[in-house]
Amino acid sequence: MSLTGITAYLQPGTLEEAYGLLDDRSIAVGGGTDIIRHPHIGVTTLVDLGALPLRYLRHESGFAIGGTATLSDMLEHPGLAAHLDGVVAEMLRGVGSPLLRNAATIGGHLARGRYSDIVPLLLALDATLTLFDGTERTLSLADYYRAGLHRSRALISEIGLPPAGPDTAAAFLKFTRVAFDYALLNCAVQVRLDGRGMVEEARVAVGETPALGALVEAAAQSLEGGPLDDGRIDASAELAAAAIPAQDDQRASAEYRRALCRVGVRRALFRARGRLEGRRQ
Amino acid sequence: MTFDLVLNGVRRTVQAAPGDSLMDLLRRLGCKSVKNGCDDGYCGACAVLLDGRAVNACLVFAARAAGHRVDTLEGLSREGVLHPVQRAALDLGAVQCGFCTPGIVMTALDLLARNPRPTEHEVREALAGNYCRCTGYVKPVEAILAAAAEMREAAE
Ligand SMILES: Cc1cc2nc3c(=O)[nH]c(=O)nc-3n(C[C@H](O)[C@H](O)[C@H](O)COP(=O)(O)OP(=O)(O)OC[C@H]3O[C@@H](n4cnc5c(N)ncnc54)[C@H](O)[C@@H]3O)c2cc1C
């Protein structure tokens, strides 16, 4: 959808320059797939980040993903596609369509901060962001949303995923009405076991409640320090269903969302447990 | 604004408003194969190749194409000879009303360039963003698989 009222399209070559061009009348463009679909009152200038050297994906100890890497770049990176039993690729295959993923960037997706399958999983995987707003700093994705920085002008230059050893497994689940759709609810978990097979650290994130995905601390804490058995999985799922800020909207009722959450978290934890067991054999 | 792009292999200098979508620009330039189905990124009827990757032209700003390669269906046939994907679509009954066909063909080209030997499942996944409201999904998949086989033979 062509946008009206836009009088300039700028393509800066550096992050500093790009940030310097942002003000009340301008907006940063990653893939543009979200911006182009909505009118932006008062915005006259588009600041395209496409010429910045941020389209990269490096497999170091974990992963360093440049802010303008596309969702397809992520899906097609063999190392990332294999990470944690392919959980990132599995999630990305359900985000829109290949046509969308070829254009949409990870930085744009995270800064947009609504309707997201990516956010819950990256929260569960303990992703970090590197931001630029005059100076550069790195913080957790959870803190980024907690502080409301997605509503600021800070530019996302990099997304970091920590390494995961053989004692860690994750899973993601999305409920939709039809295959190519936003979620009615989605959830992601990550579990790390200690040497005795007890849960050392758990992370549970639930999204589209319909609020943006967020960690559910109570559900994660209840898993820690014990075995990942059926009873503790059920209890965690029950806590998650009670804790999420479920609301009615045109997609689903709050009650239905709590029911989906209970089933989703339970299934995701079972799936993660299956993956951990699969590795021991 | 004025900028250059390489459209179907030919360098062109074009004019666009800074808020224009690539879809609106291409249609203005006469590339009417780029269909405006939904203008919202769902239907895939406007799919074109931007630097070889299939995108919804309605979701991309035209100015993004400055200095880049854009390919539409118009550039596919060579001296009246259809591209194998087009030929297979016609021969194997993959064209009903035809509105979705250009988008499907362009999406298939992106797939086949990266994966010359796709499985049926991979073809179906690749077409996830291309709606056919005649609901003829079986024939396009068959046509793409047949074209892939033909292109592999030609490459050998
Ligand atoms: C048809 C369709 C289906 C979809 N289906 C799904 C789905 O199933 N699941 C899902 O999760 N999502 C879905 N989406 C959403 C999609 O993932 C987002 O539109 C996309 O990821 C946005 O990325 P972008 O790069 O195009 O963002 P842009 O449109 O470029 O930008 C979005 C926002 O982020 C800002 N921004 C851009 N880049 C940066 C940066 N590097 N740093 C800081 N701010 C930045 C922009 O200023 C803007 O405010 C769908 C979208 C469409 C159009």
CSV table of C-alpha atoms and ligand atoms in Angstrom, one decimal:
chain,number,residue,atom,x,y,z
A,1,MET,CA,0.0,0.0,0.0
A,2,SER,CA,1.7,3.2,-1.1
A,3,LEU,CA,2.0,5.7,1.7
A,4,THR,CA,0.9,9.2,1.2
A,5,GLY,CA,2.4,12.3,2.8
A,6,ILE,CA,6.0,11.0,2.5
A,7,THR,CA,8.4,13.5,1.0
A,8,ALA,CA,11.8,11.9,1.5
A,9,TYR,CA,13.3,8.5,1.4
A,10,LEU,CA,16.9,8.4,2.9
A,11,GLN,CA,19.4,5.6,2.8
A,12,PRO,CA,22.1,6.3,5.3
A,13,GLY,CA,25.3,4.2,5.3
A,14,THR,CA,26.1,4.1,9.0
A,15,LEU,CA,24.1,3.5,12.2
A,16,GLU,CA,25.2,6.9,13.6
A,17,GLU,CA,23.9,8.7,10.6
A,18,ALA,CA,20.7,6.7,10.6
A,19,TYR,CA,20.0,7.5,14.2
A,20,GLY,CA,20.8,11.1,13.6
A,21,LEU,CA,18.1,11.3,11.0
A,22,LEU,CA,15.3,10.1,13.3
A,23,ASP,CA,13.0,12.7,14.8
A,24,ASP,CA,9.2,13.2,15.2
A,25,ARG,CA,8.7,13.3,11.5
A,26,SER,CA,10.8,10.4,10.4
A,27,ILE,CA,10.7,6.6,10.9
A,28,ALA,CA,13.2,3.8,10.5
A,29,VAL,CA,12.5,1.2,7.8
A,30,GLY,CA,13.7,-2.3,8.1
A,31,GLY,CA,11.9,-4.5,5.6
A,32,GLY,CA,9.0,-2.0,5.6
A,33,THR,CA,6.4,-4.7,5.6
A,34,ASP,CA,4.7,-3.4,8.7
A,35,ILE,CA,5.2,0.3,8.0
A,36,ILE,CA,3.9,0.2,4.5
A,37,ARG,CA,0.5,-1.2,5.7
A,38,HIS,CA,-0.4,1.6,8.1
A,39,PRO,CA,-0.7,5.3,7.7
A,40,HIS,CA,1.8,7.2,9.9
A,41,ILE,CA,0.3,10.6,10.9
A,42,GLY,CA,2.9,13.3,10.8
A,43,VAL,CA,5.7,11.2,9.3
A,44,THR,CA,7.2,12.7,6.2
A,45,THR,CA,10.6,10.9,6.0
A,46,LEU,CA,11.5,7.3,5.7
A,47,VAL,CA,15.0,6.3,6.9
A,48,ASP,CA,15.8,3.0,5.2
A,49,LEU,CA,18.2,0.9,7.2
A,50,GLY,CA,18.8,-1.4,4.1
A,51,ALA,CA,22.2,0.1,3.3
A,52,LEU,CA,23.7,-0.4,6.8
A,53,PRO,CA,26.2,-3.3,7.1
A,54,LEU,CA,23.8,-5.1,9.5
A,55,ARG,CA,22.7,-8.0,7.3
A,56,TYR,CA,24.8,-10.8,8.7
A,57,LEU,CA,24.4,-13.9,10.8
A,58,ARG,CA,27.4,-15.2,12.7
A,59,HIS,CA,27.7,-18.5,14.5
A,60,GLU,CA,30.1,-17.9,17.3
A,61,SER,CA,29.6,-19.5,20.7
A,62,GLY,CA,26.0,-18.6,20.3
A,63,PHE,CA,24.6,-16.6,17.4
A,64,ALA,CA,25.0,-12.9,16.4
A,65,ILE,CA,22.2,-11.8,14.1
A,66,GLY,CA,22.5,-8.4,12.4
A,67,GLY,CA,19.4,-6.1,12.8
A,68,THR,CA,18.6,-6.1,9.2
A,69,ALA,CA,18.9,-9.9,8.6
A,70,THR,CA,15.7,-11.1,7.1
A,71,LEU,CA,13.6,-13.9,8.6
A,72,SER,CA,14.6,-16.0,5.5
A,73,ASP,CA,18.3,-15.3,6.3
A,74,MET,CA,17.6,-16.8,9.7
A,75,LEU,CA,15.6,-19.7,8.4
A,76,GLU,CA,18.2,-20.6,5.8
A,77,HIS,CA,21.3,-20.4,8.0
A,78,PRO,CA,22.3,-24.0,8.6
A,79,GLY,CA,23.7,-23.4,12.0
A,80,LEU,CA,20.7,-21.6,13.3
A,81,ALA,CA,18.3,-24.0,11.6
A,82,ALA,CA,20.0,-26.8,13.6
A,83,HIS,CA,20.2,-24.9,16.9
A,84,LEU,CA,18.2,-26.5,19.8
A,85,ASP,CA,16.7,-29.2,17.6
A,86,GLY,CA,15.6,-26.7,15.0
A,87,VAL,CA,13.2,-24.8,17.3
A,88,VAL,CA,14.0,-21.4,15.7
A,89,ALA,CA,13.4,-22.7,12.2
A,90,GLU,CA,10.3,-24.5,13.2
A,91,MET,CA,8.8,-21.2,14.6
A,92,LEU,CA,9.9,-19.1,11.6
A,93,ARG,CA,8.3,-21.5,9.2
A,94,GLY,CA,5.0,-20.4,10.7
A,95,VAL,CA,5.6,-16.7,10.5
A,96,GLY,CA,3.6,-15.3,7.6
A,97,SER,CA,4.8,-16.8,4.2
A,98,PRO,CA,8.1,-17.1,2.4
A,99,LEU,CA,7.3,-13.9,0.5
A,100,LEU,CA,6.9,-12.0,3.8
A,101,ARG,CA,10.0,-13.6,5.3
A,102,ASN,CA,12.2,-12.6,2.3
A,103,ALA,CA,11.5,-9.0,3.1
A,104,ALA,CA,10.8,-8.7,6.9
A,105,THR,CA,13.8,-8.1,9.1
A,106,ILE,CA,14.4,-9.3,12.6
A,107,GLY,CA,15.1,-5.8,13.9
A,108,GLY,CA,11.9,-4.5,12.4
A,109,HIS,CA,10.0,-7.4,13.8
A,110,LEU,CA,11.2,-6.9,17.4
A,111,ALA,CA,10.9,-3.1,17.3
A,112,ARG,CA,7.3,-3.4,16.1
A,113,GLY,CA,6.5,-5.2,19.3
A,114,ARG,CA,3.1,-6.6,18.6
A,115,TYR,CA,1.5,-9.7,17.0
A,116,SER,CA,4.6,-11.9,17.3
A,117,ASP,CA,5.5,-15.6,17.2
A,118,ILE,CA,9.2,-14.6,17.4
A,119,VAL,CA,9.1,-12.7,20.7
A,120,PRO,CA,8.0,-15.6,23.0
A,121,LEU,CA,10.6,-18.0,21.6
A,122,LEU,CA,13.4,-15.4,21.8
A,123,LEU,CA,12.4,-14.6,25.4
A,124,ALA,CA,12.5,-18.3,26.2
A,125,LEU,CA,15.9,-18.6,24.6
A,126,ASP,CA,17.2,-15.6,26.6
A,127,ALA,CA,18.0,-13.5,23.6
A,128,THR,CA,19.9,-10.2,24.0
A,129,LEU,CA,19.7,-7.0,21.9
A,130,THR,CA,22.3,-4.5,21.0
A,131,LEU,CA,20.8,-1.1,20.7
A,132,PHE,CA,22.1,2.2,19.4
A,133,ASP,CA,20.7,5.5,20.6
A,134,GLY,CA,23.8,7.6,20.4
A,135,THR,CA,25.7,5.0,22.3
A,136,GLU,CA,25.7,1.3,22.0
A,137,ARG,CA,24.5,-1.1,24.7
A,138,THR,CA,23.4,-4.6,25.1
A,139,LEU,CA,20.5,-5.7,27.2
A,140,SER,CA,18.1,-8.7,27.4
A,141,LEU,CA,15.1,-8.8,25.1
A,142,ALA,CA,12.9,-9.0,28.2
A,143,ASP,CA,14.4,-5.8,29.6
A,144,TYR,CA,13.9,-4.1,26.2
A,145,TYR,CA,10.2,-4.6,26.4
A,146,ARG,CA,9.9,-4.1,30.1
A,147,ALA,CA,11.5,-0.6,29.7
A,148,GLY,CA,9.2,0.1,26.7
A,149,LEU,CA,12.3,0.7,24.5
A,150,HIS,CA,10.4,-0.6,21.4
A,151,ARG,CA,8.5,2.7,21.5
A,152,SER,CA,11.7,4.7,21.5
A,153,ARG,CA,13.9,5.7,18.6
A,154,ALA,CA,16.7,3.3,19.7
A,155,LEU,CA,17.9,1.2,16.7
A,156,ILE,CA,18.4,-2.6,17.0
A,157,SER,CA,21.8,-3.4,15.6
A,158,GLU,CA,22.1,-7.0,16.7
A,159,ILE,CA,20.3,-9.9,18.3
A,160,GLY,CA,22.3,-12.3,20.3
A,161,LEU,CA,21.4,-15.9,21.2
A,162,PRO,CA,23.4,-17.6,23.9
A,163,PRO,CA,25.0,-21.0,23.3
A,164,ALA,CA,23.0,-24.0,24.5
A,165,GLY,CA,24.6,-27.2,25.6
A,166,PRO,CA,23.3,-30.8,25.4
A,167,ASP,CA,21.5,-30.3,28.8
A,168,THR,CA,19.2,-27.6,27.3
A,169,ALA,CA,16.1,-28.1,25.2
A,170,ALA,CA,13.4,-25.7,23.9
A,171,ALA,CA,10.1,-25.9,22.2
A,172,PHE,CA,7.6,-23.6,20.6
A,173,LEU,CA,3.9,-23.9,19.9
A,174,LYS,CA,1.5,-21.7,18.0
A,175,PHE,CA,-2.3,-22.0,17.9
A,176,THR,CA,-4.0,-20.5,14.8
A,177,ARG,CA,-7.4,-20.7,13.1
A,178,VAL,CA,-5.8,-21.4,9.7
A,179,ALA,CA,-2.2,-22.1,8.8
A,180,PHE,CA,-1.3,-18.6,7.5
A,181,ASP,CA,-2.5,-16.5,10.4
A,182,TYR,CA,-1.5,-14.6,13.5
A,183,ALA,CA,-1.7,-16.8,16.6
A,184,LEU,CA,-4.7,-17.1,19.0
A,185,LEU,CA,-2.0,-17.8,21.5
A,186,ASN,CA,1.6,-19.0,21.3
A,187,CYS,CA,4.1,-20.2,23.9
A,188,ALA,CA,7.8,-21.2,24.2
A,189,VAL,CA,9.8,-23.0,26.8
A,190,GLN,CA,13.4,-23.7,27.5
A,191,VAL,CA,14.7,-26.1,30.1
A,192,ARG,CA,18.2,-26.8,31.3
A,193,LEU,CA,18.9,-29.9,33.4
A,194,ASP,CA,21.7,-30.3,36.0
A,195,GLY,CA,24.0,-33.3,36.2
A,196,ARG,CA,21.4,-35.2,38.2
A,197,GLY,CA,18.6,-34.6,35.7
A,198,MET,CA,16.9,-31.9,37.9
A,199,VAL,CA,15.7,-28.7,36.3
A,200,GLU,CA,18.4,-26.1,36.9
A,201,GLU,CA,16.8,-23.3,34.9
A,202,ALA,CA,13.4,-23.0,33.2
A,203,ARG,CA,12.0,-20.2,31.0
A,204,VAL,CA,8.3,-20.1,30.0
A,205,ALA,CA,7.0,-17.4,27.7
A,206,VAL,CA,3.4,-16.9,26.5
A,207,GLY,CA,2.3,-14.5,23.7
A,208,GLU,CA,-0.9,-13.3,22.0
A,209,THR,CA,-2.7,-13.3,25.3
A,210,PRO,CA,-3.4,-11.0,23.2
A,211,ALA,CA,-0.6,-8.9,24.7
A,212,LEU,CA,2.9,-9.2,23.4
A,213,GLY,CA,4.7,-12.3,24.6
A,214,ALA,CA,6.2,-12.2,28.1
A,215,LEU,CA,8.0,-14.5,30.5
A,216,VAL,CA,5.7,-16.2,33.0
A,217,GLU,CA,8.0,-16.4,36.0
A,218,ALA,CA,5.8,-18.4,38.3
A,219,ALA,CA,5.5,-21.2,35.8
A,220,ALA,CA,9.2,-21.3,35.3
A,221,GLN,CA,10.1,-21.2,39.0
A,222,SER,CA,7.8,-24.0,39.8
A,223,LEU,CA,9.8,-26.3,37.5
A,224,GLU,CA,13.2,-25.5,39.0
A,225,GLY,CA,14.9,-27.8,41.5
A,226,GLY,CA,12.9,-30.9,40.7
A,227,PRO,CA,12.6,-33.5,38.0
A,228,LEU,CA,10.8,-32.7,34.7
A,229,ASP,CA,8.0,-35.2,35.5
A,230,ASP,CA,4.4,-35.2,34.4
A,231,GLY,CA,3.1,-33.8,37.7
A,232,ARG,CA,5.5,-30.8,37.7
A,233,ILE,CA,4.8,-30.1,34.0
A,234,ASP,CA,1.0,-30.1,34.7
A,235,ALA,CA,1.5,-27.8,37.7
A,236,SER,CA,3.6,-25.4,35.6
A,237,ALA,CA,1.1,-25.3,32.8
A,238,GLU,CA,-1.7,-24.7,35.4
A,239,LEU,CA,0.3,-21.8,36.9
A,240,ALA,CA,0.9,-20.3,33.4
A,241,ALA,CA,-2.8,-20.4,32.5
A,242,ALA,CA,-3.7,-18.6,35.7
A,243,ALA,CA,-0.9,-16.0,35.4
A,244,ILE,CA,-1.2,-14.8,31.8
A,245,PRO,CA,-3.0,-11.4,31.3
A,246,ALA,CA,-5.6,-13.1,29.1
A,247,GLN,CA,-8.2,-10.9,27.5
A,248,ASP,CA,-11.0,-11.2,25.0
A,249,ASP,CA,-10.5,-9.9,21.5
A,250,GLN,CA,-11.8,-10.7,18.0
A,251,ARG,CA,-9.6,-13.7,17.8
A,252,ALA,CA,-10.4,-15.5,21.0
A,253,SER,CA,-11.9,-15.1,24.4
A,254,ALA,CA,-9.8,-14.9,27.6
A,255,GLU,CA,-11.2,-18.1,28.8
A,256,TYR,CA,-10.3,-19.9,25.6
A,257,ARG,CA,-6.8,-18.4,25.8
A,258,ARG,CA,-6.3,-19.8,29.3
A,259,ALA,CA,-7.4,-23.2,28.1
A,260,LEU,CA,-5.0,-23.0,25.1
A,261,CYS,CA,-2.2,-21.8,27.4
A,262,ARG,CA,-2.6,-24.8,29.7
A,263,VAL,CA,-2.5,-27.2,26.8
A,264,GLY,CA,0.3,-25.3,25.0
A,265,VAL,CA,2.7,-25.0,27.9
A,266,ARG,CA,2.1,-28.6,28.8
A,267,ARG,CA,2.8,-29.8,25.2
A,268,ALA,CA,5.8,-27.6,24.9
A,269,LEU,CA,7.3,-28.9,28.1
A,270,PHE,CA,6.6,-32.5,27.0
A,271,ARG,CA,8.3,-31.8,23.7
A,272,ALA,CA,11.3,-30.3,25.4
A,273,ARG,CA,11.5,-33.3,27.7
A,274,GLY,CA,11.3,-35.6,24.7
A,275,ARG,CA,14.2,-33.8,23.1
A,276,LEU,CA,16.3,-34.1,26.2
A,277,GLU,CA,15.6,-37.8,26.4
A,278,GLY,CA,16.3,-38.2,22.7
A,279,ARG,CA,19.8,-36.9,23.3
A,280,ARG,CA,20.6,-39.4,26.1
A,281,GLN,CA,20.0,-42.4,23.8
B,1,MET,CA,12.4,11.0,-6.6
B,2,THR,CA,14.4,9.6,-9.5
B,3,PHE,CA,16.5,6.5,-9.3
B,4,ASP,CA,17.9,3.6,-11.4
B,5,LEU,CA,17.0,0.0,-11.2
B,6,VAL,CA,17.6,-3.1,-13.3
B,7,LEU,CA,14.1,-4.2,-14.4
B,8,ASN,CA,14.0,-7.5,-16.2
B,9,GLY,CA,17.6,-7.2,-17.1
B,10,VAL,CA,17.4,-3.6,-18.4
B,11,ARG,CA,18.7,-0.6,-16.6
B,12,ARG,CA,15.9,1.9,-16.2
B,13,THR,CA,15.7,5.4,-14.7
B,14,VAL,CA,12.4,5.7,-13.0
B,15,GLN,CA,10.4,8.2,-11.0
B,16,ALA,CA,8.4,7.4,-7.8
B,17,ALA,CA,7.0,9.1,-4.8
B,18,PRO,CA,9.1,8.3,-1.7
B,19,GLY,CA,6.1,6.5,-0.1
B,20,ASP,CA,5.2,4.4,-3.2
B,21,SER,CA,5.1,0.6,-3.0
B,22,LEU,CA,7.1,-1.4,-5.5
B,23,MET,CA,3.8,-2.8,-6.7
B,24,ASP,CA,2.4,0.6,-7.7
B,25,LEU,CA,5.6,1.6,-9.4
B,26,LEU,CA,5.8,-1.6,-11.5
B,27,ARG,CA,2.2,-1.4,-12.6
B,28,ARG,CA,2.8,2.2,-13.6
B,29,LEU,CA,5.8,1.0,-15.6
B,30,GLY,CA,3.5,-1.3,-17.5
B,31,CYS,CA,4.3,-4.6,-15.7
B,32,LYS,CA,0.7,-5.6,-15.3
B,33,SER,CA,1.5,-9.1,-14.4
B,34,VAL,CA,2.1,-7.7,-10.9
B,35,LYS,CA,-1.4,-8.0,-9.7
B,36,ASN,CA,-3.0,-6.0,-6.9
B,37,GLY,CA,-4.9,-8.7,-5.1
B,38,CYS,CA,-5.1,-7.5,-1.5
B,39,ASP,CA,-2.4,-4.8,-1.1
B,40,ASP,CA,-1.8,-6.2,2.3
B,41,GLY,CA,0.8,-9.0,2.0
B,42,TYR,CA,-1.6,-11.9,2.1
B,43,CYS,CA,-2.4,-13.1,-1.4
B,44,GLY,CA,1.0,-13.1,-3.2
B,45,ALA,CA,-0.5,-12.0,-6.5
B,46,CYS,CA,2.1,-9.2,-6.7
B,47,ALA,CA,5.1,-11.4,-6.1
B,48,VAL,CA,8.2,-10.3,-7.9
B,49,LEU,CA,11.9,-11.0,-7.5
B,50,LEU,CA,14.0,-8.4,-5.7
B,51,ASP,CA,17.7,-9.4,-6.1
B,52,GLY,CA,16.5,-12.9,-6.9
B,53,ARG,CA,14.2,-13.3,-3.9
B,54,ALA,CA,10.4,-13.4,-4.2
B,55,VAL,CA,8.7,-10.7,-2.2
B,56,ASN,CA,5.2,-9.2,-2.0
B,57,ALA,CA,5.8,-6.0,-4.1
B,58,CYS,CA,2.9,-4.4,-2.2
B,59,LEU,CA,5.0,-4.7,1.1
B,60,VAL,CA,8.2,-3.2,-0.2
B,61,PHE,CA,8.9,0.5,-0.8
B,62,ALA,CA,9.7,1.2,-4.5
B,63,ALA,CA,12.8,3.2,-3.4
B,64,ARG,CA,14.2,0.1,-1.9
B,65,ALA,CA,14.8,-1.1,-5.4
B,66,ALA,CA,17.1,1.7,-6.3
B,67,GLY,CA,20.3,0.2,-7.6
B,68,HIS,CA,18.9,-3.3,-7.3
B,69,ARG,CA,17.5,-6.0,-9.7
B,70,VAL,CA,13.8,-6.5,-10.0
B,71,ASP,CA,12.3,-9.3,-12.1
B,72,THR,CA,8.7,-9.7,-13.1
B,73,LEU,CA,6.9,-12.2,-15.3
B,74,GLU,CA,7.2,-9.8,-18.2
B,75,GLY,CA,11.0,-10.6,-18.4
B,76,LEU,CA,10.7,-14.4,-18.4
B,77,SER,CA,10.0,-15.5,-22.0
B,78,ARG,CA,12.9,-15.3,-24.4
B,79,GLU,CA,12.0,-14.4,-28.0
B,80,GLY,CA,8.5,-15.7,-27.6
B,81,VAL,CA,9.6,-18.9,-25.9
B,82,LEU,CA,8.0,-19.3,-22.5
B,83,HIS,CA,10.1,-20.1,-19.4
B,84,PRO,CA,9.8,-23.8,-18.4
B,85,VAL,CA,7.7,-22.9,-15.4
B,86,GLN,CA,5.3,-20.9,-17.5
B,87,ARG,CA,5.1,-23.7,-20.2
B,88,ALA,CA,4.4,-26.3,-17.5
B,89,ALA,CA,1.7,-24.2,-15.9
B,90,LEU,CA,-0.1,-23.9,-19.3
B,91,ASP,CA,0.5,-27.5,-20.3
B,92,LEU,CA,-0.5,-29.1,-17.0
B,93,GLY,CA,-3.6,-27.1,-16.4
B,94,ALA,CA,-2.2,-24.9,-13.6
B,95,VAL,CA,-3.9,-21.8,-15.0
B,96,GLN,CA,-7.6,-21.3,-14.2
B,97,CYS,CA,-8.6,-17.6,-14.1
B,98,GLY,CA,-4.9,-16.8,-14.2
B,99,PHE,CA,-4.8,-13.9,-11.7
B,100,CYS,CA,-2.5,-15.7,-9.2
B,101,THR,CA,-0.3,-17.3,-11.9
B,102,PRO,CA,2.4,-14.6,-12.3
B,103,GLY,CA,2.9,-14.5,-8.5
B,104,ILE,CA,3.1,-18.3,-8.3
B,105,VAL,CA,5.6,-18.4,-11.2
B,106,MET,CA,7.8,-15.8,-9.6
B,107,THR,CA,7.7,-17.6,-6.2
B,108,ALA,CA,8.6,-20.8,-8.0
B,109,LEU,CA,11.6,-19.2,-9.6
B,110,ASP,CA,13.0,-18.2,-6.2
B,111,LEU,CA,12.5,-21.7,-4.9
B,112,LEU,CA,14.0,-23.5,-7.9
B,113,ALA,CA,17.1,-21.2,-8.0
B,114,ARG,CA,17.9,-22.3,-4.5
B,115,ASN,CA,16.6,-25.8,-4.6
B,116,PRO,CA,16.5,-27.4,-8.1
B,117,ARG,CA,15.2,-30.6,-6.7
B,118,PRO,CA,12.3,-29.7,-4.3
B,119,THR,CA,10.0,-32.3,-2.8
B,120,GLU,CA,6.2,-31.8,-3.2
B,121,HIS,CA,6.2,-30.7,0.4
B,122,GLU,CA,8.8,-28.0,-0.2
B,123,VAL,CA,6.9,-26.7,-3.2
B,124,ARG,CA,3.8,-26.5,-1.0
B,125,GLU,CA,5.7,-24.7,1.7
B,126,ALA,CA,7.1,-22.2,-0.9
B,127,LEU,CA,3.6,-21.4,-2.1
B,128,ALA,CA,2.2,-20.7,1.4
B,129,GLY,CA,1.9,-17.0,0.6
B,130,ASN,CA,0.3,-17.4,-2.9
B,131,TYR,CA,-3.5,-17.7,-2.8
B,132,CYS,CA,-5.4,-19.2,-5.7
B,133,ARG,CA,-9.1,-18.4,-5.2
B,134,CYS,CA,-10.0,-20.8,-7.9
B,135,THR,CA,-8.5,-23.1,-5.3
B,136,GLY,CA,-6.4,-24.9,-7.9
B,137,TYR,CA,-3.5,-25.8,-5.7
B,138,VAL,CA,-2.8,-29.3,-7.0
B,139,LYS,CA,-2.0,-28.4,-10.6
B,140,PRO,CA,0.5,-25.6,-9.8
B,141,VAL,CA,2.4,-27.9,-7.5
B,142,GLU,CA,2.5,-30.5,-10.3
B,143,ALA,CA,3.6,-28.0,-12.8
B,144,ILE,CA,6.4,-26.7,-10.7
B,145,LEU,CA,7.7,-30.2,-10.0
B,146,ALA,CA,7.5,-31.0,-13.8
B,147,ALA,CA,9.3,-27.7,-14.6
B,148,ALA,CA,12.0,-28.5,-12.0
B,149,ALA,CA,12.6,-31.8,-13.7
B,150,GLU,CA,12.8,-30.3,-17.1
B,151,MET,CA,15.2,-27.5,-15.9
B,152,ARG,CA,17.5,-30.1,-14.3
B,153,GLU,CA,17.6,-32.1,-17.6
B,154,ALA,CA,18.4,-28.9,-19.5
B,155,ALA,CA,21.2,-28.1,-17.1
B,156,GLU,CA,22.8,-31.5,-17.5
C,1,LIG,C1,0.7,-10.8,5.6
C,1,LIG,C2,1.5,-10.8,6.9
C,1,LIG,C3,1.4,-11.9,7.8
C,1,LIG,C4,2.2,-11.9,8.9
C,1,LIG,N1,2.1,-13.0,9.7
C,1,LIG,C5,2.9,-13.1,10.9
C,1,LIG,C6,2.9,-14.2,11.7
C,1,LIG,O1,2.3,-15.3,11.4
C,1,LIG,N2,3.7,-14.2,12.8
C,1,LIG,C7,4.4,-13.1,13.2
C,1,LIG,O2,5.1,-13.2,14.2
C,1,LIG,N3,4.4,-12.0,12.4
C,1,LIG,C8,3.6,-11.9,11.3
C,1,LIG,N4,3.6,-10.8,10.5
C,1,LIG,C9,4.4,-9.6,11.0
C,1,LIG,C10,5.7,-9.5,10.4
C,1,LIG,O3,6.6,-10.5,11.0
C,1,LIG,C11,6.3,-8.1,10.5
C,1,LIG,O4,5.5,-7.3,9.6
C,1,LIG,C12,7.7,-8.0,10.1
C,1,LIG,O5,8.5,-8.9,10.9
C,1,LIG,C13,8.2,-6.6,10.4
C,1,LIG,O6,9.5,-6.5,10.0
C,1,LIG,P1,10.0,-5.3,9.0
C,1,LIG,O7,11.5,-5.4,8.9
C,1,LIG,O8,9.3,-5.3,7.7
C,1,LIG,O9,9.6,-4.0,9.8
C,1,LIG,P2,9.3,-2.5,9.4
C,1,LIG,O10,8.0,-2.4,8.8
C,1,LIG,O11,10.5,-2.1,8.6
C,1,LIG,O12,9.4,-1.8,10.8
C,1,LIG,C14,8.5,-2.1,11.9
C,1,LIG,C15,8.8,-1.1,13.0
C,1,LIG,O13,10.1,-1.3,13.5
C,1,LIG,C16,10.9,-0.1,13.3
C,1,LIG,N5,12.2,-0.6,12.9
C,1,LIG,C17,12.6,-1.3,11.8
C,1,LIG,N6,13.8,-1.7,11.8
C,1,LIG,C18,14.3,-1.4,13.1
C,1,LIG,C19,15.6,-1.5,13.7
C,1,LIG,N7,16.6,-2.2,13.2
C,1,LIG,N8,15.7,-1.0,15.0
C,1,LIG,C20,14.7,-0.4,15.5
C,1,LIG,N9,13.5,-0.1,15.0
C,1,LIG,C21,13.3,-0.7,13.7
C,1,LIG,C22,10.2,0.7,12.3
C,1,LIG,O14,10.5,2.1,12.5
C,1,LIG,C23,8.8,0.3,12.6
C,1,LIG,O15,8.3,1.1,13.7
C,1,LIG,C24,2.9,-10.7,9.4
C,1,LIG,C25,2.9,-9.6,8.5
C,1,LIG,C26,2.2,-9.6,7.3
C,1,LIG,C27,2.3,-8.4,6.5
